[in-house]
Amino acid sequence: MGDIAKIILNGNEYEFPVLTGTEQEKAIDMRTLRLKTGYIAFDPGYANVGSCQSAITFIDGDKGILRYRGIPIEQLAEHASFVEVAYLLIYGELPNEKELNKWSAEFTEHSMIHEDMKNFFDGYPAGGHPMGILSAMVCSLSAYYPELERVELTSMDFRRISVELISKVRTIAAFSYKKKIGEPFVYPRSDLKYIPNFLNMMFSSPNRVYEVQDCVANALRTLFVLHADHEQNCGTSSVRMVGSSLANLYASVSAGICALWGPLHGGANQRVTEMLQSIQQSGGDVAHFITQVKDRKNNTKLMGFGHRVYKNYDPRAKIIKQRTDVLLNKLGIHDPLLEIALKLEEAALKDSFFVERKLYPNVDFYSGIIYRAIGIPVDMAPVMFAMARMAGWIAHWKEMRDEADLRISRPRQVYVGHQQRDFIPMEKRG
Ligand code: COA
């Protein structure tokens, strides 16, 4: 018999089973809590709540460990392509050569968006945030796939709509950029791989051939692999929450994009660059900025620092920091923002405010500097995150929908408003 947790309420004892994960993570199974006791578990922000059992990604935040399907992120960042990682996350195993070639060819085949969708871009103002456009466009894509409305998708249908989503999202992202800068759309090419194809759509134009440099494609590949999944964060939980109502994959992912947009989540990469720019513009005084962060009155945060799960150096940040250095050296770029970021990190890591709170650089601290070096505009940094996260979102949506005992996500609350009172006619209101 497994471990049992006991709760004593008003003298009555209730037992709950303990679940143990494959990495010995422990959870008290509270599914019958309300039924047995009439009480609910109260945990705003869900810091102590396991919303599901998942076999996709493992994080040990104290040790700084991240693995996709058991494989350490460091190995994937070194060796795997993004489409390979997408396959691993969605199907649970690395593809063999034949499977990978077929999978890659499907991405190429499905990279175009419907011509009518080009008109959608005309409806947005030039300054519209690309995350809003991306979310709306992904949801709009569902209009072109009536099969999405079927609750039970065949495995072939699921595979095709997944590939179409991952593939088309980069076309949508690149088209929204072209629209913003007033250049004609550049169509996807069948001779280019996933990342070079995206770079070509972004930076080629009728009068400019963009040569994709290996170091640039490789830096972006690394970032995409590192961002592909991160278990039950705000964005992924949103995808699962929406999908639990049996909403279609594209609608669910569209919600994930909106959640990711927030500055406390994937929007932080944009805010880090803006923070570094602002420090630079005001003279580069890092010590002064750190003092501002520690003075809680003005609510200044060191963006790109801190994490709900990592209480150690985020393993993704470690890799990105190193790759930033490599890319900037290869491109011969000296970015003053990198210097400011390095100084901020050094100051924070020896300051008791950050040490006591276990605040370390997260995935968003250095990634913006790579995007800048590549020429990706600041407000598109969260879009890059979203494009990569498609793989994880699809994997989680599938895992959830395959659950035998899937239940709609529906948290409870502790009501603290008025007790019953009567309606007051207008003439009697003060
Ligand atoms: N700068 C300054 N202080 C920070 C901080 C930051 N980036 N992140 C956390 N803290 C402080 C909090 O104010 C809090 O201090 P207190 O205990 O004195 O009140 C303490 O550290 C714990 O943080 P908390 O907000 O409870 O952690 P959380 O798990 O709820 O939030 C984040 C995690 C990621 C939202 C938070 O660290 C943050 O806002 N970071 C900056 C945004 C960011 O980079 N997001 C991307 C995450 S990948």
CSV table of C-alpha atoms in Angstrom, one decimal, residues 25-422:
chain,number,residue,atom,x,y,z
A,25,GLU,CA,8.0,13.9,-6.8
A,26,LYS,CA,5.2,13.6,-4.2
A,27,ALA,CA,1.7,14.8,-4.3
A,28,ILE,CA,-1.4,14.4,-2.1
A,29,ASP,CA,-4.3,13.3,-4.3
A,30,MET,CA,-7.0,15.7,-3.2
A,31,ARG,CA,-9.6,14.8,-5.8
A,32,THR,CA,-12.0,13.7,-3.2
A,33,LEU,CA,-11.3,16.5,-0.7
A,34,ARG,CA,-14.6,18.4,-1.2
A,35,LEU,CA,-16.6,15.3,-1.5
A,36,LYS,CA,-15.3,13.9,1.8
A,37,THR,CA,-14.9,17.1,3.9
A,38,GLY,CA,-16.9,19.9,2.2
A,39,TYR,CA,-13.7,21.9,2.2
A,40,ILE,CA,-11.7,23.1,-0.9
A,41,ALA,CA,-8.0,23.6,-1.2
A,42,PHE,CA,-7.1,27.4,-1.3
A,43,ASP,CA,-4.0,28.2,-3.3
A,44,PRO,CA,-4.2,31.4,-5.4
A,45,GLY,CA,-1.5,31.3,-8.1
A,46,TYR,CA,-1.6,27.5,-7.9
A,47,ALA,CA,2.0,27.3,-6.4
A,48,ASN,CA,1.2,24.1,-4.6
A,49,VAL,CA,-1.3,22.5,-7.0
A,50,GLY,CA,-0.6,19.7,-9.5
A,51,SER,CA,-3.2,20.2,-12.2
A,52,CYS,CA,-2.4,17.0,-14.0
A,53,GLN,CA,0.0,14.1,-14.4
A,54,SER,CA,2.3,14.6,-17.3
A,55,ALA,CA,5.0,12.6,-19.1
A,56,ILE,CA,6.3,15.4,-21.2
A,57,THR,CA,8.7,17.7,-19.3
A,58,PHE,CA,10.5,17.3,-16.0
A,59,ILE,CA,11.9,20.3,-14.0
A,60,ASP,CA,13.8,20.2,-10.8
A,61,GLY,CA,13.8,23.9,-9.9
A,62,ASP,CA,16.1,23.5,-6.9
A,63,LYS,CA,18.8,21.7,-8.9
A,64,GLY,CA,18.3,23.6,-12.2
A,65,ILE,CA,17.3,20.5,-14.2
A,66,LEU,CA,15.1,20.5,-17.3
A,67,ARG,CA,14.4,17.5,-19.4
A,68,TYR,CA,12.1,16.9,-22.4
A,69,ARG,CA,10.8,13.3,-22.4
A,70,GLY,CA,13.7,12.4,-20.1
A,71,ILE,CA,16.4,14.0,-22.3
A,72,PRO,CA,18.5,16.8,-20.7
A,73,ILE,CA,17.9,20.2,-22.2
A,74,GLU,CA,21.7,20.6,-22.6
A,75,GLN,CA,21.9,17.6,-25.0
A,76,LEU,CA,18.9,18.8,-27.0
A,77,ALA,CA,20.2,22.3,-27.3
A,78,GLU,CA,23.5,21.0,-28.6
A,79,HIS,CA,22.3,18.3,-31.0
A,80,ALA,CA,18.6,18.5,-31.9
A,81,SER,CA,16.8,20.5,-34.5
A,82,PHE,CA,13.6,22.3,-33.6
A,83,VAL,CA,11.3,20.1,-35.7
A,84,GLU,CA,13.0,17.0,-34.1
A,85,VAL,CA,12.3,18.3,-30.7
A,86,ALA,CA,8.7,19.1,-31.7
A,87,TYR,CA,8.3,15.4,-32.7
A,88,LEU,CA,9.9,14.3,-29.4
A,89,LEU,CA,7.5,16.4,-27.3
A,90,ILE,CA,4.4,15.5,-29.2
A,91,TYR,CA,5.0,11.8,-29.8
A,92,GLY,CA,7.3,10.9,-26.9
A,93,GLU,CA,10.3,9.5,-28.8
A,94,LEU,CA,13.0,10.9,-31.0
A,95,PRO,CA,12.2,10.3,-34.7
A,96,ASN,CA,14.4,7.9,-36.7
A,97,GLU,CA,15.9,9.3,-39.9
A,98,LYS,CA,13.0,8.3,-42.1
A,99,GLU,CA,10.4,9.6,-39.7
A,100,LEU,CA,12.3,12.9,-39.3
A,101,ASN,CA,12.6,13.4,-43.1
A,102,LYS,CA,8.9,12.8,-43.5
A,103,TRP,CA,8.0,15.1,-40.6
A,104,SER,CA,10.2,17.9,-42.0
A,105,ALA,CA,8.8,17.5,-45.5
A,106,GLU,CA,5.3,17.9,-44.0
A,107,PHE,CA,6.4,21.2,-42.4
A,108,THR,CA,7.5,22.5,-45.8
A,109,GLU,CA,4.3,21.3,-47.5
A,110,HIS,CA,2.1,23.1,-45.1
A,111,SER,CA,3.9,26.4,-44.7
A,112,MET,CA,1.6,28.6,-46.8
A,113,ILE,CA,-1.4,30.4,-45.3
A,114,HIS,CA,-4.6,30.7,-47.2
A,115,GLU,CA,-4.4,33.7,-49.6
A,116,ASP,CA,-7.5,35.3,-48.0
A,117,MET,CA,-5.7,35.5,-44.7
A,118,LYS,CA,-3.3,38.0,-46.2
A,119,ASN,CA,-6.2,40.5,-46.1
A,120,PHE,CA,-6.6,40.1,-42.4
A,121,PHE,CA,-3.3,41.9,-41.9
A,122,ASP,CA,-4.7,45.0,-43.5
A,123,GLY,CA,-7.1,45.4,-40.6
A,124,TYR,CA,-4.4,46.0,-37.9
A,125,PRO,CA,-2.8,49.4,-37.2
A,126,ALA,CA,1.0,49.4,-38.0
A,127,GLY,CA,1.8,49.7,-34.3
A,128,GLY,CA,-0.4,46.8,-33.2
A,129,HIS,CA,1.5,44.4,-31.0
A,130,PRO,CA,2.5,41.2,-32.9
A,131,MET,CA,1.3,38.9,-30.1
A,132,GLY,CA,-2.3,40.2,-30.4
A,133,ILE,CA,-2.1,39.7,-34.2
A,134,LEU,CA,-0.6,36.2,-33.7
A,135,SER,CA,-3.2,35.1,-31.3
A,136,ALA,CA,-6.1,36.4,-33.4
A,137,MET,CA,-4.6,34.8,-36.6
A,138,VAL,CA,-4.1,31.4,-35.0
A,139,CYS,CA,-7.7,31.4,-33.8
A,140,SER,CA,-8.8,32.6,-37.2
A,141,LEU,CA,-6.9,29.7,-38.8
A,142,SER,CA,-9.4,27.4,-37.3
A,143,ALA,CA,-12.0,28.8,-39.7
A,144,TYR,CA,-10.1,26.9,-42.5
A,145,TYR,CA,-10.2,23.5,-40.8
A,146,PRO,CA,-13.8,22.4,-40.1
A,147,GLU,CA,-12.4,19.0,-38.9
A,148,LEU,CA,-11.0,20.8,-35.9
A,149,GLU,CA,-14.6,21.0,-34.5
A,150,ARG,CA,-14.7,17.2,-34.3
A,151,VAL,CA,-14.0,16.3,-30.7
A,152,GLU,CA,-12.4,13.0,-31.7
A,153,LEU,CA,-9.6,13.6,-34.2
A,154,THR,CA,-8.1,10.8,-36.1
A,155,SER,CA,-4.3,10.4,-35.6
A,156,MET,CA,-3.8,11.5,-39.2
A,157,ASP,CA,-5.9,14.6,-38.7
A,158,PHE,CA,-4.2,15.5,-35.5
A,159,ARG,CA,-0.8,15.1,-37.1
A,160,ARG,CA,-1.7,17.3,-40.0
A,161,ILE,CA,-3.3,20.1,-38.0
A,162,SER,CA,-0.3,20.1,-35.6
A,163,VAL,CA,2.2,20.3,-38.4
A,164,GLU,CA,0.1,23.0,-40.1
A,165,LEU,CA,0.0,25.1,-36.9
A,166,ILE,CA,3.7,24.9,-36.2
A,167,SER,CA,4.6,25.6,-39.8
A,168,LYS,CA,2.1,28.4,-40.5
A,169,VAL,CA,2.7,30.2,-37.3
A,170,ARG,CA,6.2,31.3,-38.6
A,171,THR,CA,4.6,32.5,-41.9
A,172,ILE,CA,2.0,34.5,-39.9
A,173,ALA,CA,4.8,36.0,-37.7
A,174,ALA,CA,6.9,37.0,-40.6
A,175,PHE,CA,4.0,38.4,-42.6
A,176,SER,CA,2.9,40.5,-39.6
A,177,TYR,CA,6.5,42.0,-39.5
A,178,LYS,CA,6.5,42.7,-43.2
A,179,LYS,CA,3.1,44.4,-42.9
A,180,LYS,CA,4.4,46.5,-40.1
A,181,ILE,CA,7.4,47.7,-42.0
A,182,GLY,CA,5.5,48.1,-45.2
A,183,GLU,CA,7.3,45.6,-47.3
A,184,PRO,CA,5.7,42.9,-49.5
A,185,PHE,CA,5.2,39.5,-48.0
A,186,VAL,CA,7.9,37.0,-48.8
A,187,TYR,CA,6.4,33.5,-49.3
A,188,PRO,CA,7.9,30.4,-47.7
A,189,ARG,CA,10.3,28.4,-49.8
A,190,SER,CA,10.3,24.6,-50.2
A,191,ASP,CA,14.1,24.4,-50.4
A,192,LEU,CA,14.6,25.9,-46.9
A,193,LYS,CA,14.5,24.3,-43.5
A,194,TYR,CA,12.2,25.5,-40.7
A,195,ILE,CA,14.4,28.2,-39.2
A,196,PRO,CA,16.2,29.5,-42.4
A,197,ASN,CA,12.8,29.7,-44.0
A,198,PHE,CA,11.5,31.9,-41.3
A,199,LEU,CA,14.6,34.1,-41.5
A,200,ASN,CA,14.2,34.4,-45.2
A,201,MET,CA,10.5,35.4,-44.9
A,202,MET,CA,11.5,38.1,-42.3
A,203,PHE,CA,14.6,39.6,-44.0
A,204,SER,CA,14.5,39.0,-47.7
A,205,SER,CA,12.7,41.4,-50.0
A,206,PRO,CA,12.3,41.8,-53.8
A,207,ASN,CA,15.5,44.0,-53.9
A,208,ARG,CA,17.4,42.2,-51.1
A,209,VAL,CA,18.6,38.6,-50.9
A,210,TYR,CA,19.1,37.6,-47.3
A,211,GLU,CA,21.8,35.1,-46.9
A,212,VAL,CA,21.1,32.9,-43.9
A,213,GLN,CA,24.3,32.6,-41.9
A,214,ASP,CA,24.8,29.3,-40.1
A,215,CYS,CA,25.7,31.0,-36.8
A,216,VAL,CA,22.4,32.9,-36.9
A,217,ALA,CA,20.3,29.9,-37.8
A,218,ASN,CA,22.0,27.9,-35.1
A,219,ALA,CA,21.5,30.5,-32.4
A,220,LEU,CA,17.8,30.6,-33.3
A,221,ARG,CA,17.6,26.8,-33.4
A,222,THR,CA,19.0,26.7,-29.9
A,223,LEU,CA,16.5,29.3,-28.6
A,224,PHE,CA,13.6,27.4,-30.2
A,225,VAL,CA,14.7,24.1,-28.6
A,226,LEU,CA,15.1,25.8,-25.2
A,227,HIS,CA,11.7,27.5,-25.4
A,228,ALA,CA,9.8,24.5,-26.8
A,229,ASP,CA,8.2,23.4,-23.5
A,230,HIS,CA,8.3,24.1,-19.8
A,231,GLU,CA,5.5,22.0,-18.2
A,232,GLN,CA,2.5,23.6,-16.5
A,233,ASN,CA,3.4,27.3,-16.7
A,234,CYS,CA,0.7,30.0,-17.2
A,235,GLY,CA,0.6,29.7,-21.0
A,236,THR,CA,0.5,25.9,-21.1
A,237,SER,CA,-2.0,25.7,-18.3
A,238,SER,CA,-4.2,28.2,-20.3
A,239,VAL,CA,-4.0,25.9,-23.3
A,240,ARG,CA,-5.0,22.9,-21.1
A,241,MET,CA,-7.7,24.9,-19.4
A,242,VAL,CA,-9.3,26.0,-22.6
A,243,GLY,CA,-8.8,22.6,-24.2
A,244,SER,CA,-10.5,20.9,-21.3
A,245,SER,CA,-13.8,22.4,-22.5
A,246,LEU,CA,-13.1,20.4,-25.7
A,247,ALA,CA,-12.3,23.6,-27.5
A,248,ASN,CA,-10.2,23.0,-30.6
A,249,LEU,CA,-6.4,23.0,-30.7
A,250,TYR,CA,-6.1,26.3,-32.5
A,251,ALA,CA,-8.5,28.1,-30.1
A,252,SER,CA,-6.7,26.6,-27.1
A,253,VAL,CA,-3.2,27.6,-28.4
A,254,SER,CA,-4.5,31.1,-29.2
A,255,ALA,CA,-5.3,31.4,-25.5
A,256,GLY,CA,-1.8,30.2,-24.7
A,257,ILE,CA,-0.4,33.0,-26.8
A,258,CYS,CA,-2.4,35.6,-24.9
A,259,ALA,CA,-1.2,34.2,-21.6
A,260,LEU,CA,2.4,34.1,-22.8
A,261,TRP,CA,2.2,37.8,-23.9
A,262,GLY,CA,2.1,39.0,-20.3
A,263,PRO,CA,5.3,40.7,-18.9
A,264,LEU,CA,5.6,38.2,-16.1
A,265,HIS,CA,5.7,35.4,-18.6
A,266,GLY,CA,6.9,35.3,-22.2
A,267,GLY,CA,6.5,39.0,-22.6
A,268,ALA,CA,9.4,39.4,-20.2
A,269,ASN,CA,12.0,39.0,-23.0
A,270,GLN,CA,10.7,42.2,-24.6
A,271,ARG,CA,10.7,44.0,-21.2
A,272,VAL,CA,14.3,42.9,-20.5
A,273,THR,CA,15.5,44.6,-23.6
A,274,GLU,CA,13.4,47.7,-22.9
A,275,MET,CA,14.8,47.8,-19.3
A,276,LEU,CA,18.4,47.5,-20.6
A,277,GLN,CA,17.7,50.2,-23.1
A,278,SER,CA,16.3,52.5,-20.5
A,279,ILE,CA,19.3,51.9,-18.2
A,280,GLN,CA,21.6,52.7,-21.1
A,281,GLN,CA,19.7,55.9,-22.0
A,282,SER,CA,20.0,57.1,-18.4
A,283,GLY,CA,23.7,56.7,-18.3
A,284,GLY,CA,24.2,53.0,-17.7
A,285,ASP,CA,24.2,53.2,-13.9
A,286,VAL,CA,23.6,49.6,-12.9
A,287,ALA,CA,24.1,50.2,-9.1
A,288,HIS,CA,21.4,52.8,-9.2
A,289,PHE,CA,19.0,50.5,-11.0
A,290,ILE,CA,19.6,47.7,-8.5
A,291,THR,CA,18.9,50.2,-5.7
A,292,GLN,CA,15.6,51.1,-7.3
A,293,VAL,CA,14.6,47.4,-7.6
A,294,LYS,CA,15.4,46.9,-3.9
A,295,ASP,CA,13.4,50.0,-2.9
A,296,ARG,CA,10.0,48.3,-3.1
A,297,LYS,CA,8.1,51.7,-3.3
A,298,ASN,CA,8.3,52.1,-7.0
A,299,ASN,CA,7.6,48.4,-8.0
A,300,THR,CA,10.6,48.2,-10.3
A,301,LYS,CA,11.5,44.6,-11.1
A,302,LEU,CA,14.7,43.2,-12.5
A,303,MET,CA,13.1,41.8,-15.5
A,304,GLY,CA,14.4,38.4,-16.7
A,305,PHE,CA,15.2,37.5,-13.1
A,306,GLY,CA,13.2,35.1,-10.8
A,307,HIS,CA,11.1,32.1,-11.5
A,308,ARG,CA,8.2,30.3,-9.8
A,309,VAL,CA,9.9,27.0,-10.2
A,310,TYR,CA,13.7,27.6,-10.5
A,311,LYS,CA,15.3,28.6,-7.2
A,312,ASN,CA,18.6,28.1,-8.9
A,313,TYR,CA,20.2,29.2,-12.2
A,314,ASP,CA,17.7,28.5,-15.0
A,315,PRO,CA,19.5,25.9,-17.1
A,316,ARG,CA,18.2,27.6,-20.3
A,317,ALA,CA,19.6,31.0,-19.2
A,318,LYS,CA,23.0,29.3,-18.7
A,319,ILE,CA,23.0,28.0,-22.3
A,320,ILE,CA,21.6,31.3,-23.8
A,321,LYS,CA,24.2,33.4,-22.0
A,322,GLN,CA,27.0,31.3,-23.6
A,323,ARG,CA,25.4,31.3,-27.0
A,324,THR,CA,24.9,35.0,-26.9
A,325,ASP,CA,28.6,35.4,-26.5
A,326,VAL,CA,29.4,33.0,-29.4
A,327,LEU,CA,26.9,34.7,-31.8
A,328,LEU,CA,28.0,38.2,-31.0
A,329,ASN,CA,31.7,37.2,-31.5
A,330,LYS,CA,30.9,35.5,-34.8
A,331,LEU,CA,28.9,38.5,-36.1
A,332,GLY,CA,31.5,40.9,-34.8
A,333,ILE,CA,28.8,42.8,-32.8
A,334,HIS,CA,29.6,44.8,-29.7
A,335,ASP,CA,26.3,45.3,-28.0
A,336,PRO,CA,26.4,47.7,-25.0
A,337,LEU,CA,23.2,46.1,-23.7
A,338,LEU,CA,25.0,42.9,-23.2
A,339,GLU,CA,27.6,44.7,-21.0
A,340,ILE,CA,24.8,46.2,-18.9
A,341,ALA,CA,23.1,42.8,-18.6
A,342,LEU,CA,26.4,41.2,-17.4
A,343,LYS,CA,26.9,43.9,-14.9
A,344,LEU,CA,23.3,43.6,-13.6
A,345,GLU,CA,23.7,39.8,-13.2
A,346,GLU,CA,27.0,40.2,-11.4
A,347,ALA,CA,25.6,42.8,-9.1
A,348,ALA,CA,22.4,40.9,-8.4
A,349,LEU,CA,24.1,37.5,-7.7
A,350,LYS,CA,26.1,39.0,-4.9
A,351,ASP,CA,23.4,41.1,-3.4
A,352,SER,CA,21.6,39.7,-0.4
A,353,PHE,CA,18.2,40.9,-1.7
A,354,PHE,CA,18.4,38.6,-4.7
A,355,VAL,CA,20.4,35.8,-2.9
A,356,GLU,CA,17.9,35.5,-0.1
A,357,ARG,CA,15.0,35.3,-2.5
A,358,LYS,CA,16.9,32.9,-4.8
A,359,LEU,CA,16.5,35.2,-7.8
A,360,TYR,CA,18.6,34.1,-10.8
A,361,PRO,CA,18.5,35.0,-14.5
A,362,ASN,CA,15.7,33.2,-16.3
A,363,VAL,CA,15.3,32.2,-20.0
A,364,ASP,CA,14.3,35.8,-20.9
A,365,PHE,CA,17.4,37.6,-19.5
A,366,TYR,CA,19.8,37.1,-22.4
A,367,SER,CA,17.5,35.9,-25.3
A,368,GLY,CA,16.6,39.5,-26.3
A,369,ILE,CA,20.3,40.3,-27.1
A,370,ILE,CA,20.4,37.4,-29.5
A,371,TYR,CA,17.2,38.6,-31.2
A,372,ARG,CA,18.6,42.1,-31.5
A,373,ALA,CA,21.8,40.7,-33.1
A,374,ILE,CA,19.7,38.9,-35.6
A,375,GLY,CA,17.6,42.0,-36.4
A,376,ILE,CA,14.4,40.8,-34.8
A,377,PRO,CA,12.5,43.8,-33.4
A,378,VAL,CA,12.0,44.1,-29.7
A,379,ASP,CA,8.3,43.6,-29.7
A,380,MET,CA,8.6,40.4,-31.7
A,381,ALA,CA,10.7,38.7,-29.0
A,382,PRO,CA,7.5,37.2,-27.3
A,383,VAL,CA,6.4,36.0,-30.8
A,384,MET,CA,9.6,34.0,-31.1
A,385,PHE,CA,8.9,32.5,-27.8
A,386,ALA,CA,5.3,31.6,-28.9
A,387,MET,CA,6.5,30.1,-32.1
A,388,ALA,CA,8.8,27.7,-30.3
A,389,ARG,CA,6.2,27.0,-27.5
A,390,MET,CA,3.7,25.7,-30.2
A,391,ALA,CA,5.5,22.3,-29.9
A,392,GLY,CA,4.9,22.0,-26.2
A,393,TRP,CA,1.4,23.4,-26.3
A,394,ILE,CA,0.4,20.8,-28.9
A,395,ALA,CA,2.0,18.0,-26.9
A,396,HIS,CA,0.1,19.1,-23.7
A,397,TRP,CA,-3.2,19.6,-25.5
A,398,LYS,CA,-2.9,16.1,-26.9
A,399,GLU,CA,-1.8,14.5,-23.6
A,400,MET,CA,-4.8,16.2,-21.9
A,401,ARG,CA,-7.3,15.2,-24.6
A,402,ASP,CA,-6.0,11.6,-24.5
A,403,GLU,CA,-6.7,11.3,-20.8
A,404,ALA,CA,-9.3,8.6,-20.0
A,405,ASP,CA,-10.8,10.7,-17.2
A,406,LEU,CA,-10.6,14.2,-18.7
A,407,ARG,CA,-12.6,16.7,-16.7
A,408,ILE,CA,-13.3,20.3,-17.5
A,409,SER,CA,-11.0,22.6,-15.6
A,410,ARG,CA,-13.1,24.4,-13.1
A,411,PRO,CA,-11.5,25.8,-10.0
A,412,ARG,CA,-13.6,26.8,-7.0
A,413,GLN,CA,-13.3,30.0,-4.9
A,414,VAL,CA,-13.8,31.3,-1.4
A,415,TYR,CA,-16.5,33.9,-1.7
A,416,VAL,CA,-15.9,37.0,0.3
A,417,GLY,CA,-18.6,39.3,-1.1
A,418,HIS,CA,-21.9,40.5,0.4
A,419,GLN,CA,-24.3,38.0,1.9
A,420,GLN,CA,-27.8,38.1,0.5
A,421,ARG,CA,-29.4,41.6,0.4
A,422,ASP,CA,-32.3,43.2,-1.3
